[in-house]
């Protein structure tokens, strides 16, 4: 959907062979009618997303709050049905899975949810929650499961003595780690992690990120990593996809996107990173202008209402994905024009 | 400010339970006493409830017969104790029966939604729409009177109420992220219902059932009063009320004590139910 | 500090659990000046939320609180629930770490904000509604009119968080406790929220206690910072000092764990070991089991002592260097 340029994926060494997950043309609209006379307006939560993840790869999805990242994740996890599009996991059409095959998919694709408070059953003890998938798939003996739970708790930095606590007796970050341990328990091949470390301080976060990096390297675990903390993203991910109002506006190898962002929104994001340095305070927020609504997205480029470099064409025409480097694409008229100008100059 | 305060989960330890509230404690204590009376009736009743004593016809209360005697000279205290046993049995039995069938139905309908929901809830709503007593009378007209039929009739009245309550709390629980998480982790839906939904959604139904149990005693009494419940020689509180009606001015004790027994029981169940509610609600089931 | 708006003295919080009493906050004393933005950081589970909840009088029944919490000179520990309720949401407000459970799923987000206003202010419903709409716009919710009637579950995680922030701002409180208010926000929206907080302080001299893991946010916004570890307050300093010359070994280790550019994945610096079990924690400094400088004295709780006018440290090492009159001695050696 989003343009004719195919993302070239031969960049990172991990990306050999077929992708483990492929999402094509994914669209999810929510209806907004509430009252009796609901006008039937549609909320465009996800509006044509393509992406691929390879075994052993970490793909970070970053973007504006409300841009559809969690909705994308829930579609991939088959918790909600997309309005349109295709999701393929390890060669299987995910949206057509049923019964035993769906169960197999669930075992291999585990979630970490954005909200560590509401995503654990308040009545379950920590140990039971972590073992949920192990119990569901009857993996190992009872003793083995228990040993695995205790080991996982330890690896995410939780005292194994917490195993008998209930969620309301834990802090936010402790709950988040229970969620991570639960996702790792059945040794999945893909983890769809929605802000998995947002409630952790940097030292515990470092421990969890190291653990994920080890698993990714040793077991070729693939991770879809939704995050707001760009320092974390830069550290852990191989590739980044930047979302804005339901669409991916820029994607590419992490290094390239961070060093040479092409889309104005990506640039704004990188500029807005609060630096842990009190001597360099930013006085004003970078983006101005009206935040557009997913119910009535702006015409042309969706970013134009806040874009500092928008031109007339941005109002009328939706920008196409343009290739800027190996696997590095962005959808922006101005960036594309700049690229063409550079090419032109080089040729002369 | 009522809104921004989170529903701080009750971080109370389990042991405190229902007994943390005074109402709950009072209700609990009375119920324990009442149940003991019903269970140990033969040991507690001072006289044979059916023994006729011609010398004591309509005799007032005295030390040997604290509740007085009825038109046949039978000891009212002993009769109340035995009748209470029958009435409470019907009340508890009917509510349990309704709970046993109503809860799974409501939970299944609420969890699956869609046409499953419609299929289950439509008939139930129709039953709910009928006046309760009319329904019971109709049922008894078909099967014939008796305390076991009264039990069944009350169960039929209660089932839709409990199914509705469970369905709505199930809807709330089923939309929680942890249920979504369980699905994503691969937990089969049967297990999700029994392990996640049931424990989190059952609370309001338990509270409701407790309160309904008290009222069941009243319904049973009404049916028996109309001659539709327990049949002689079995006596229930309603039968006693009906028997005493003719002597209301002469010998009010025949009427008063069964009435008081009903009132105390209804109140105790209500108190206990309130205590339970306080215990169960802050955990956010019905938020 | 004479114009302190919030003063905590020797606050202890314990939670009764099946396994024993969790010592979640241990002997914390601290004072926040009026108009100040005070940051609170520390390892996950170190008692930040508990401390904030204790201030708000919102701890569960299983908690026992001792010590003193004074707000504008008024003692809050032991205050009648009705008086506390009047303060909350009005003079003191809180942004809860858990946005979903602080919103009622049965009511629209707009109504919830409006209700916070009408609960404390004698205003017309229409006025409250207008104010709620303005607040939604302030926190960057697009099309507030349209979103006003939305139930919380129809919002994204970050939008919910902003609704909770809007609720906390509704009555222009004198003191705002913000527990991880921006974790679910992207950096552009986050910087907008930070602007909002700065502006609040500028206009109304609102005092803000900001609990966050994001050291970037701390650096950008706060005046002073308190560092907690396993229930103990181990260091307080101005934000510049904390980043330039962290003195407590835990603070140093925390700053060293910040991810930096071009670091191999899997090679982030962690603090070896784990927090002690808070049920019967070992006596003394609770960081001792992980501290590279641990000494014999560390089995006794070090006092939170002044290193300079506005730098307090609870560590025997600093105590020793102070005694040796070498304030810039070996203690800073491990600084990031
Ligand atoms: N169940 C739902 N019903 C209606 N609208 C929804 C629903 N879930 C999400 N939305 C809307 O879809 C849009 C995208 O939401 P989503 O949760 O995917 O955003 P997000 O990128 O995860 O944001 P955040 O970073 O804030 O979590 C939002 O405008 C949200 O209001
Ligand atoms: N109700 C409770 N019962 C028992 N222990 C509790 C309870 N609430 C919190 N705790 C424990 O108290 C400690 C402090 O918890 P608190 O929520 O204050 O941490 P925090 O600093 O906010 O952490 P985070 O950054 O992860 O949110 C934790 O170790 C936690 O396990
Ligand atoms: S296409 Fe136009 S509006 Fe969109 S990002 Fe590029 S310059 Fe800005
Ligand atoms: Mg989200
Ligand atoms: Mg916390």
Coordinates of N, CA and C in Angstrom, one line a residue, chain A residues 30-34 41 43 63-67 69-70 114-115 117-118 125 153-154 157-161 164-166 169 171-175 177 195 198-211 213-214 216-217 228-232 234-238 255 265 268-270 272-288 290-296 306, chain C residues 16-19 22 42-46 48-49 97-101 139-143 145-151 154 156-160 162 180 182-192 194-195 198 201 213-223 239-241 243-244 250 253-255 257-271 273-279 290:
Chain A
X30 N -11.7 1.7 13.5 CA -12.7 1.5 14.6 C -13.9 2.4 14.2
X31 N -15.1 1.9 14.5 CA -16.2 2.8 14.2 C -16.4 3.7 15.4
X32 N -16.8 4.9 15.2 CA -16.9 5.9 16.3 C -18.3 6.1 16.7
X33 N -19.3 5.5 16.1 CA -20.6 5.8 16.5 C -20.9 5.3 17.9
X34 N -21.5 6.2 18.7 CA -21.8 5.8 20.0 C -23.3 5.9 20.2
X41 N -18.7 7.6 11.5 CA -17.4 8.1 11.1 C -16.4 6.9 11.5
X43 N -12.5 5.7 12.6 CA -11.3 6.1 13.2 C -10.2 5.3 12.6
X63 N 6.8 6.1 17.5 CA 5.9 7.0 16.9 C 5.0 7.7 17.9
X64 N 4.2 8.6 17.3 CA 3.3 9.4 18.1 C 2.4 8.6 19.0
X65 N 2.1 9.1 20.2 CA 1.1 8.5 21.0 C -0.2 8.5 20.3
X66 N -0.9 7.3 20.1 CA -2.1 7.3 19.4 C -2.0 7.0 17.9
X67 N -0.7 6.7 17.5 CA -0.5 6.5 16.1 C -0.9 5.1 15.6
X69 N 0.3 2.0 17.2 CA 1.3 1.0 17.5 C 0.6 -0.2 18.3
X70 N -0.1 0.1 19.3 CA -0.7 -1.0 20.1 C -1.8 -1.7 19.2
X114 N 1.3 -3.3 27.0 CA 1.7 -1.9 27.4 C 1.5 -1.6 28.8
X115 N 0.3 -2.0 29.4 CA 0.0 -1.6 30.7 C 0.2 -2.7 31.7
X117 N -0.3 -2.9 34.7 CA -1.2 -3.0 35.8 C -2.5 -3.9 35.4
X118 N -3.0 -3.6 34.3 CA -4.3 -4.3 33.9 C -4.0 -5.6 33.2
X125 N -1.4 -15.5 41.7 CA -0.1 -15.3 42.2 C 0.9 -15.1 41.1
X153 N 12.2 -15.5 36.8 CA 12.0 -14.4 37.7 C 13.4 -13.8 38.0
X154 N 14.3 -14.7 38.3 CA 15.7 -14.3 38.6 C 16.3 -13.5 37.4
X157 N 15.4 -10.1 37.1 CA 15.8 -9.3 38.2 C 14.8 -9.2 39.4
X158 N 13.9 -10.2 39.4 CA 13.0 -10.3 40.5 C 13.4 -11.3 41.5
X159 N 13.3 -11.0 42.8 CA 13.6 -12.0 43.8 C 12.6 -13.1 43.7
X160 N 13.1 -14.4 43.5 CA 12.2 -15.5 43.4 C 11.3 -15.7 44.6
X161 N 11.6 -15.0 45.7 CA 10.6 -15.1 46.8 C 9.3 -14.4 46.5
X164 N 5.1 -16.0 45.3 CA 3.7 -16.2 45.9 C 2.9 -14.9 46.1
X165 N 3.5 -13.8 45.6 CA 2.8 -12.5 45.8 C 1.7 -12.4 44.8
X166 N 0.7 -11.5 45.2 CA -0.3 -11.1 44.2 C 0.1 -9.8 43.6
X169 N 0.5 -6.4 45.3 CA 1.6 -6.3 46.3 C 2.9 -6.0 45.6
X171 N 5.3 -3.5 42.8 CA 5.4 -2.1 42.2 C 5.2 -2.2 40.7
X172 N 5.0 -1.1 40.1 CA 4.8 -1.1 38.6 C 5.9 -1.8 37.8
X173 N 7.1 -1.5 38.1 CA 8.2 -2.2 37.4 C 8.3 -3.6 37.7
X174 N 8.0 -4.0 38.9 CA 8.0 -5.5 39.2 C 6.9 -6.2 38.4
X175 N 5.7 -5.6 38.3 CA 4.7 -6.2 37.5 C 5.1 -6.3 36.0
X177 N 8.0 -6.7 34.8 CA 8.9 -7.8 34.7 C 8.2 -9.2 34.8
X195 N 6.0 -1.6 24.6 CA 6.6 -0.8 25.7 C 7.0 -1.7 26.9
X198 N 9.0 0.3 29.8 CA 8.7 1.7 30.1 C 8.7 2.0 31.6
X199 N 8.4 1.0 32.5 CA 8.3 1.2 33.9 C 9.6 0.8 34.7
X200 N 10.6 0.6 34.0 CA 11.9 0.2 34.6 C 12.9 1.3 34.7
X201 N 13.6 1.4 35.8 CA 14.7 2.3 35.9 C 15.9 1.8 35.0
X202 N 16.8 2.7 34.7 CA 17.8 2.3 33.7 C 18.6 1.1 34.1
X203 N 18.9 0.9 35.3 CA 19.8 -0.3 35.6 C 19.0 -1.6 35.5
X204 N 17.8 -1.6 35.9 CA 17.0 -2.9 35.7 C 16.6 -3.0 34.2
X205 N 16.4 -1.9 33.6 CA 16.1 -1.9 32.2 C 17.3 -2.5 31.4
X206 N 18.5 -2.1 31.8 CA 19.7 -2.6 31.2 C 19.8 -4.1 31.3
X207 N 19.4 -4.6 32.5 CA 19.4 -6.0 32.7 C 18.5 -6.8 31.8
X208 N 17.2 -6.2 31.7 CA 16.2 -6.8 30.8 C 16.6 -6.8 29.4
X209 N 17.2 -5.6 29.0 CA 17.6 -5.5 27.6 C 18.7 -6.4 27.3
X210 N 19.6 -6.6 28.2 CA 20.7 -7.5 28.0 C 20.2 -9.0 27.8
X211 N 19.2 -9.3 28.6 CA 18.6 -10.6 28.5 C 17.9 -10.8 27.2
X213 N 18.6 -9.2 24.4 CA 19.7 -9.3 23.4 C 20.3 -10.7 23.3
X214 N 20.5 -11.3 24.5 CA 21.1 -12.6 24.5 C 20.2 -13.6 23.8
X216 N 17.9 -13.0 21.7 CA 17.8 -12.7 20.3 C 19.0 -13.3 19.6
X217 N 20.2 -13.2 20.2 CA 21.4 -13.7 19.5 C 21.5 -15.2 19.6
X228 N 8.9 4.1 23.3 CA 9.0 5.6 23.2 C 10.4 6.1 23.5
X229 N 11.1 5.2 24.3 CA 12.5 5.7 24.7 C 13.5 5.4 23.6
X230 N 13.8 6.5 22.9 CA 14.6 6.3 21.7 C 16.1 5.9 22.0
X231 N 16.5 6.2 23.2 CA 17.9 5.7 23.5 C 17.9 4.1 23.6
X232 N 16.8 3.6 24.2 CA 16.6 2.2 24.2 C 16.5 1.6 22.8
X234 N 17.6 2.8 20.0 CA 18.9 2.9 19.3 C 19.8 1.8 19.8
X235 N 19.7 1.4 21.1 CA 20.6 0.4 21.6 C 20.2 -1.0 21.1
X236 N 18.9 -1.3 21.2 CA 18.6 -2.7 21.0 C 18.1 -3.1 19.6
X237 N 17.6 -2.2 18.8 CA 16.9 -2.6 17.6 C 17.9 -2.6 16.4
X238 N 17.6 -3.5 15.5 CA 18.3 -3.5 14.2 C 17.7 -2.6 13.2
X255 N 20.8 2.4 12.6 CA 21.9 3.3 12.6 C 21.6 4.4 11.5
X265 N 9.1 14.3 10.7 CA 8.6 13.8 12.0 C 9.7 13.0 12.7
X268 N 12.0 15.5 14.1 CA 11.4 16.1 15.3 C 11.5 15.2 16.6
X269 N 11.3 13.9 16.3 CA 11.4 13.0 17.4 C 12.8 12.9 18.0
X270 N 13.8 12.9 17.1 CA 15.1 12.8 17.6 C 15.6 14.0 18.3
X272 N 13.6 15.9 20.0 CA 12.8 16.0 21.3 C 13.3 15.1 22.4
X273 N 14.3 14.2 22.1 CA 14.8 13.3 23.1 C 15.3 14.2 24.3
X274 N 14.8 14.0 25.5 CA 15.3 14.8 26.6 C 16.7 14.2 27.0
X275 N 17.7 15.1 26.9 CA 19.0 14.6 27.2 C 19.3 14.6 28.7
X276 N 19.9 13.5 29.2 CA 20.2 13.5 30.6 C 21.3 14.4 31.0
X277 N 21.2 15.7 30.6 CA 22.2 16.6 30.9 C 21.6 18.0 31.2
X278 N 21.6 18.3 32.5 CA 20.9 19.5 32.9 C 21.5 20.8 32.4
X279 N 22.6 20.7 31.8 CA 23.2 22.0 31.2 C 22.7 22.2 29.9
X280 N 22.1 21.2 29.3 CA 21.5 21.5 27.9 C 20.0 21.3 27.9
X281 N 19.4 22.3 28.4 CA 17.9 22.2 28.5 C 17.3 22.7 27.3
X282 N 16.2 22.0 26.8 CA 15.5 22.5 25.7 C 14.4 23.4 26.2
X283 N 14.2 24.6 25.6 CA 13.3 25.5 26.2 C 11.9 25.3 25.7
X284 N 11.8 25.0 24.4 CA 10.5 24.9 23.8 C 10.3 23.5 23.2
X285 N 9.1 23.0 23.1 CA 8.9 21.7 22.4 C 9.0 22.0 20.9
X286 N 9.5 21.0 20.2 CA 9.9 21.2 18.8 C 8.7 21.3 17.9
X287 N 7.6 20.6 18.1 CA 6.6 20.6 17.1 C 5.5 21.6 17.5
X288 N 5.0 22.3 16.6 CA 3.9 23.2 16.9 C 2.8 22.8 15.9
X290 N -1.5 22.1 14.9 CA -2.6 21.3 15.4 C -2.3 19.8 15.3
X291 N -2.5 19.1 16.4 CA -2.4 17.6 16.3 C -3.6 17.0 15.5
X292 N -3.3 16.4 14.4 CA -4.5 15.9 13.6 C -5.2 14.7 14.3
X293 N -6.4 14.5 13.9 CA -7.2 13.5 14.5 C -7.3 12.3 13.5
X294 N -7.2 11.0 14.1 CA -7.4 9.9 13.2 C -8.8 9.7 12.7
X295 N -9.7 10.5 13.1 CA -11.1 10.3 12.6 C -11.2 11.1 11.3
X296 N -10.5 12.2 11.2 CA -10.5 12.9 9.9 C -9.0 13.3 9.6
X306 N 1.6 19.9 11.2 CA 2.7 20.2 12.2 C 4.0 20.3 11.5
Chain C
X16 N 1.8 -5.5 55.4 CA 1.6 -6.9 55.9 C 1.3 -7.8 54.7
X17 N 2.1 -8.9 54.6 CA 1.8 -9.9 53.5 C 1.8 -11.3 54.2
X18 N 1.5 -12.3 53.4 CA 1.4 -13.6 54.0 C 2.8 -14.1 54.5
X19 N 3.9 -13.5 53.9 CA 5.2 -14.0 54.3 C 5.8 -13.1 55.4
X22 N 6.6 -6.3 54.7 CA 7.5 -5.7 53.7 C 7.9 -4.3 54.2
X42 N 14.9 6.1 41.4 CA 15.4 4.9 42.2 C 15.0 3.6 41.5
X43 N 15.6 2.6 41.9 CA 15.4 1.3 41.4 C 13.9 0.9 41.5
X44 N 13.5 0.2 40.4 CA 12.1 -0.3 40.4 C 11.8 -1.1 41.7
X45 N 10.7 -0.7 42.4 CA 10.4 -1.3 43.7 C 11.0 -0.7 44.9
X46 N 11.6 0.5 44.8 CA 12.3 1.0 45.9 C 11.4 1.8 46.8
X48 N 8.9 4.4 45.7 CA 8.5 5.8 45.3 C 7.0 5.9 45.3
X49 N 6.3 5.0 44.7 CA 4.9 5.1 44.7 C 4.3 5.0 46.1
X97 N 0.4 6.2 38.6 CA 1.3 5.4 37.7 C 0.5 4.5 36.8
X98 N -0.7 4.2 37.3 CA -1.5 3.2 36.6 C -2.7 3.9 36.0
X99 N -2.6 4.4 34.7 CA -3.7 5.3 34.2 C -5.1 4.6 34.1
X100 N -5.0 3.3 33.8 CA -6.3 2.6 33.5 C -7.1 2.5 34.8
X101 N -6.5 2.1 35.9 CA -7.3 1.9 37.1 C -7.7 3.2 37.8
X139 N -3.4 19.1 27.1 CA -2.6 17.9 27.1 C -2.4 17.2 25.8
X140 N -2.9 17.9 24.7 CA -2.6 17.4 23.4 C -3.5 16.3 22.9
X141 N -4.8 16.3 23.4 CA -5.7 15.3 22.8 C -6.4 15.9 21.6
X142 N -6.2 15.4 20.4 CA -6.8 16.0 19.2 C -8.4 15.9 19.3
X143 N -9.0 16.9 18.8 CA -10.5 17.0 18.7 C -11.1 16.7 20.0
X145 N -13.6 17.9 21.6 CA -15.1 17.9 21.5 C -15.5 16.4 21.2
X146 N -14.8 15.9 20.3 CA -15.2 14.5 19.8 C -14.8 13.5 20.8
X147 N -13.7 13.7 21.5 CA -13.2 12.7 22.4 C -13.8 12.7 23.8
X148 N -14.5 13.9 24.1 CA -15.0 14.1 25.4 C -15.9 12.9 25.9
X149 N -16.7 12.4 25.0 CA -17.6 11.3 25.4 C -17.0 9.9 25.3
X150 N -15.7 9.8 24.9 CA -15.1 8.5 24.7 C -14.9 7.8 26.1
X151 N -15.2 6.5 26.1 CA -14.9 5.7 27.3 C -13.3 5.4 27.3
X154 N -11.3 3.2 24.8 CA -11.2 3.6 23.4 C -10.0 4.5 23.1
X156 N -5.8 5.4 23.3 CA -4.5 4.7 23.4 C -3.9 4.9 24.8
X157 N -2.9 4.1 25.1 CA -2.2 4.2 26.4 C -1.8 5.6 26.7
X158 N -1.1 6.2 25.8 CA -0.6 7.6 26.0 C -1.7 8.6 26.2
X159 N -2.8 8.4 25.5 CA -4.0 9.3 25.6 C -4.6 9.2 27.0
X160 N -4.7 8.0 27.5 CA -5.2 7.8 28.9 C -4.3 8.5 29.9
X162 N -2.6 11.0 29.4 CA -2.8 12.5 29.3 C -4.1 12.9 30.0
X180 N 5.4 8.7 37.4 CA 5.6 8.3 36.0 C 4.6 8.8 35.0
X182 N 4.8 10.4 32.2 CA 5.0 10.4 30.7 C 5.6 9.1 30.2
X183 N 5.5 8.0 30.9 CA 6.0 6.7 30.4 C 5.4 6.3 29.0
X184 N 4.1 6.6 28.8 CA 3.5 6.1 27.6 C 3.4 7.2 26.5
X185 N 4.2 8.2 26.7 CA 4.2 9.3 25.7 C 5.4 9.3 24.8
X186 N 5.2 9.6 23.5 CA 6.3 9.8 22.7 C 7.0 11.1 23.0
X187 N 8.3 11.3 22.6 CA 9.0 12.4 23.1 C 8.5 13.8 22.7
X188 N 7.8 13.8 21.6 CA 7.3 15.2 21.2 C 6.1 15.6 22.1
X189 N 5.2 14.6 22.3 CA 4.1 14.9 23.3 C 4.7 15.1 24.7
X190 N 5.7 14.3 25.0 CA 6.3 14.4 26.3 C 6.8 15.8 26.5
X191 N 7.5 16.4 25.5 CA 8.1 17.7 25.7 C 7.0 18.7 25.9
X192 N 5.9 18.5 25.2 CA 4.7 19.4 25.3 C 4.2 19.3 26.8
X194 N 5.9 18.5 29.4 CA 6.9 19.1 30.3 C 6.7 20.6 30.2
X195 N 6.5 21.2 29.1 CA 6.2 22.6 28.9 C 5.1 23.0 29.8
X198 N 6.1 23.1 33.4 CA 6.9 24.3 33.6 C 6.1 25.5 33.7
X201 N 4.2 25.8 37.0 CA 5.0 26.3 38.1 C 5.2 27.8 38.0
X213 N 11.5 7.4 35.8 CA 12.7 6.6 35.5 C 13.6 7.3 34.4
X214 N 13.0 8.3 33.8 CA 13.6 8.9 32.7 C 14.5 10.0 33.2
X215 N 15.8 9.7 33.2 CA 16.8 10.6 33.7 C 16.9 11.9 32.8
X216 N 16.5 11.7 31.5 CA 16.4 12.8 30.6 C 15.4 13.8 31.1
X217 N 14.2 13.3 31.5 CA 13.2 14.2 32.0 C 13.6 14.9 33.2
X218 N 14.3 14.1 34.1 CA 14.8 14.7 35.3 C 15.7 15.9 35.0
X219 N 16.6 15.6 34.1 CA 17.6 16.7 33.8 C 16.9 17.9 33.2
X220 N 15.9 17.7 32.4 CA 15.3 18.8 31.7 C 14.4 19.6 32.6
X221 N 13.8 19.0 33.6 CA 12.7 19.7 34.3 C 13.0 20.0 35.8
X222 N 13.7 19.1 36.4 CA 13.8 19.2 37.9 C 14.8 20.3 38.4
X223 N 14.5 20.7 39.7 CA 15.4 21.6 40.4 C 16.3 20.7 41.3
X239 N 19.9 19.2 40.6 CA 19.9 18.3 39.5 C 21.3 18.4 38.8
X240 N 21.9 19.6 38.9 CA 23.2 19.7 38.3 C 24.3 18.9 39.0
X241 N 24.2 18.9 40.3 CA 25.1 18.1 41.1 C 25.0 16.6 40.9
X243 N 24.0 15.0 38.3 CA 24.6 14.5 37.1 C 26.1 14.7 37.0
X244 N 26.5 15.8 37.6 CA 27.9 16.1 37.5 C 28.8 15.4 38.5
X250 N 25.1 4.0 44.7 CA 24.0 3.6 43.9 C 23.7 4.6 42.8
X253 N 26.1 4.1 40.1 CA 25.8 3.0 39.3 C 24.6 3.2 38.4
X254 N 23.6 3.9 38.9 CA 22.4 4.2 38.1 C 22.8 5.0 36.8
X255 N 23.5 6.0 37.0 CA 23.9 6.9 35.9 C 24.8 6.1 34.9
X257 N 24.4 3.2 34.1 CA 23.6 2.2 33.3 C 22.9 2.8 32.1
X258 N 22.9 4.1 32.0 CA 22.3 4.8 30.9 C 22.8 4.3 29.6
X259 N 21.9 3.9 28.7 CA 22.4 3.4 27.4 C 23.0 4.6 26.6
X260 N 24.2 4.3 26.1 CA 24.9 5.3 25.3 C 24.9 4.8 23.9
X261 N 25.3 5.7 23.0 CA 25.3 5.4 21.6 C 26.4 4.4 21.3
X262 N 26.2 3.6 20.3 CA 27.2 2.7 19.7 C 27.7 1.7 20.8
X263 N 26.8 1.2 21.6 CA 27.1 0.2 22.6 C 26.6 -1.1 22.0
X264 N 27.4 -2.2 22.1 CA 26.9 -3.5 21.6 C 25.6 -3.8 22.4
X265 N 24.6 -4.3 21.7 CA 23.4 -4.8 22.4 C 23.8 -6.0 23.3
X266 N 23.3 -6.0 24.5 CA 23.6 -7.0 25.5 C 24.8 -6.6 26.3
X267 N 25.3 -5.4 26.1 CA 26.5 -5.1 26.9 C 26.3 -3.9 27.8
X268 N 25.0 -3.6 28.1 CA 24.7 -2.5 28.9 C 25.2 -2.8 30.3
X269 N 25.7 -1.7 31.0 CA 26.2 -1.9 32.4 C 25.0 -2.1 33.3
X270 N 25.1 -3.2 34.1 CA 24.1 -3.4 35.1 C 24.7 -3.4 36.5
X271 N 23.9 -3.3 37.5 CA 24.4 -3.4 38.8 C 24.4 -4.8 39.3
X273 N 24.1 -8.3 41.2 CA 23.3 -8.6 42.4 C 21.9 -8.1 42.3
X274 N 21.2 -8.2 43.4 CA 19.8 -7.9 43.4 C 19.4 -7.2 44.7
X275 N 18.3 -6.4 44.6 CA 17.9 -5.7 45.8 C 17.6 -6.8 46.9
X276 N 17.9 -6.4 48.2 CA 17.6 -7.4 49.3 C 16.1 -7.6 49.4
X277 N 15.8 -8.7 49.9 CA 14.4 -9.0 50.2 C 13.9 -8.0 51.3
X278 N 12.8 -7.3 51.0 CA 12.4 -6.2 52.0 C 11.6 -6.8 53.2
X279 N 11.4 -8.1 53.2 CA 10.9 -8.7 54.4 C 12.2 -9.0 55.2
X290 N 25.4 -4.9 47.2 CA 25.8 -4.7 45.8 C 26.9 -3.6 45.7

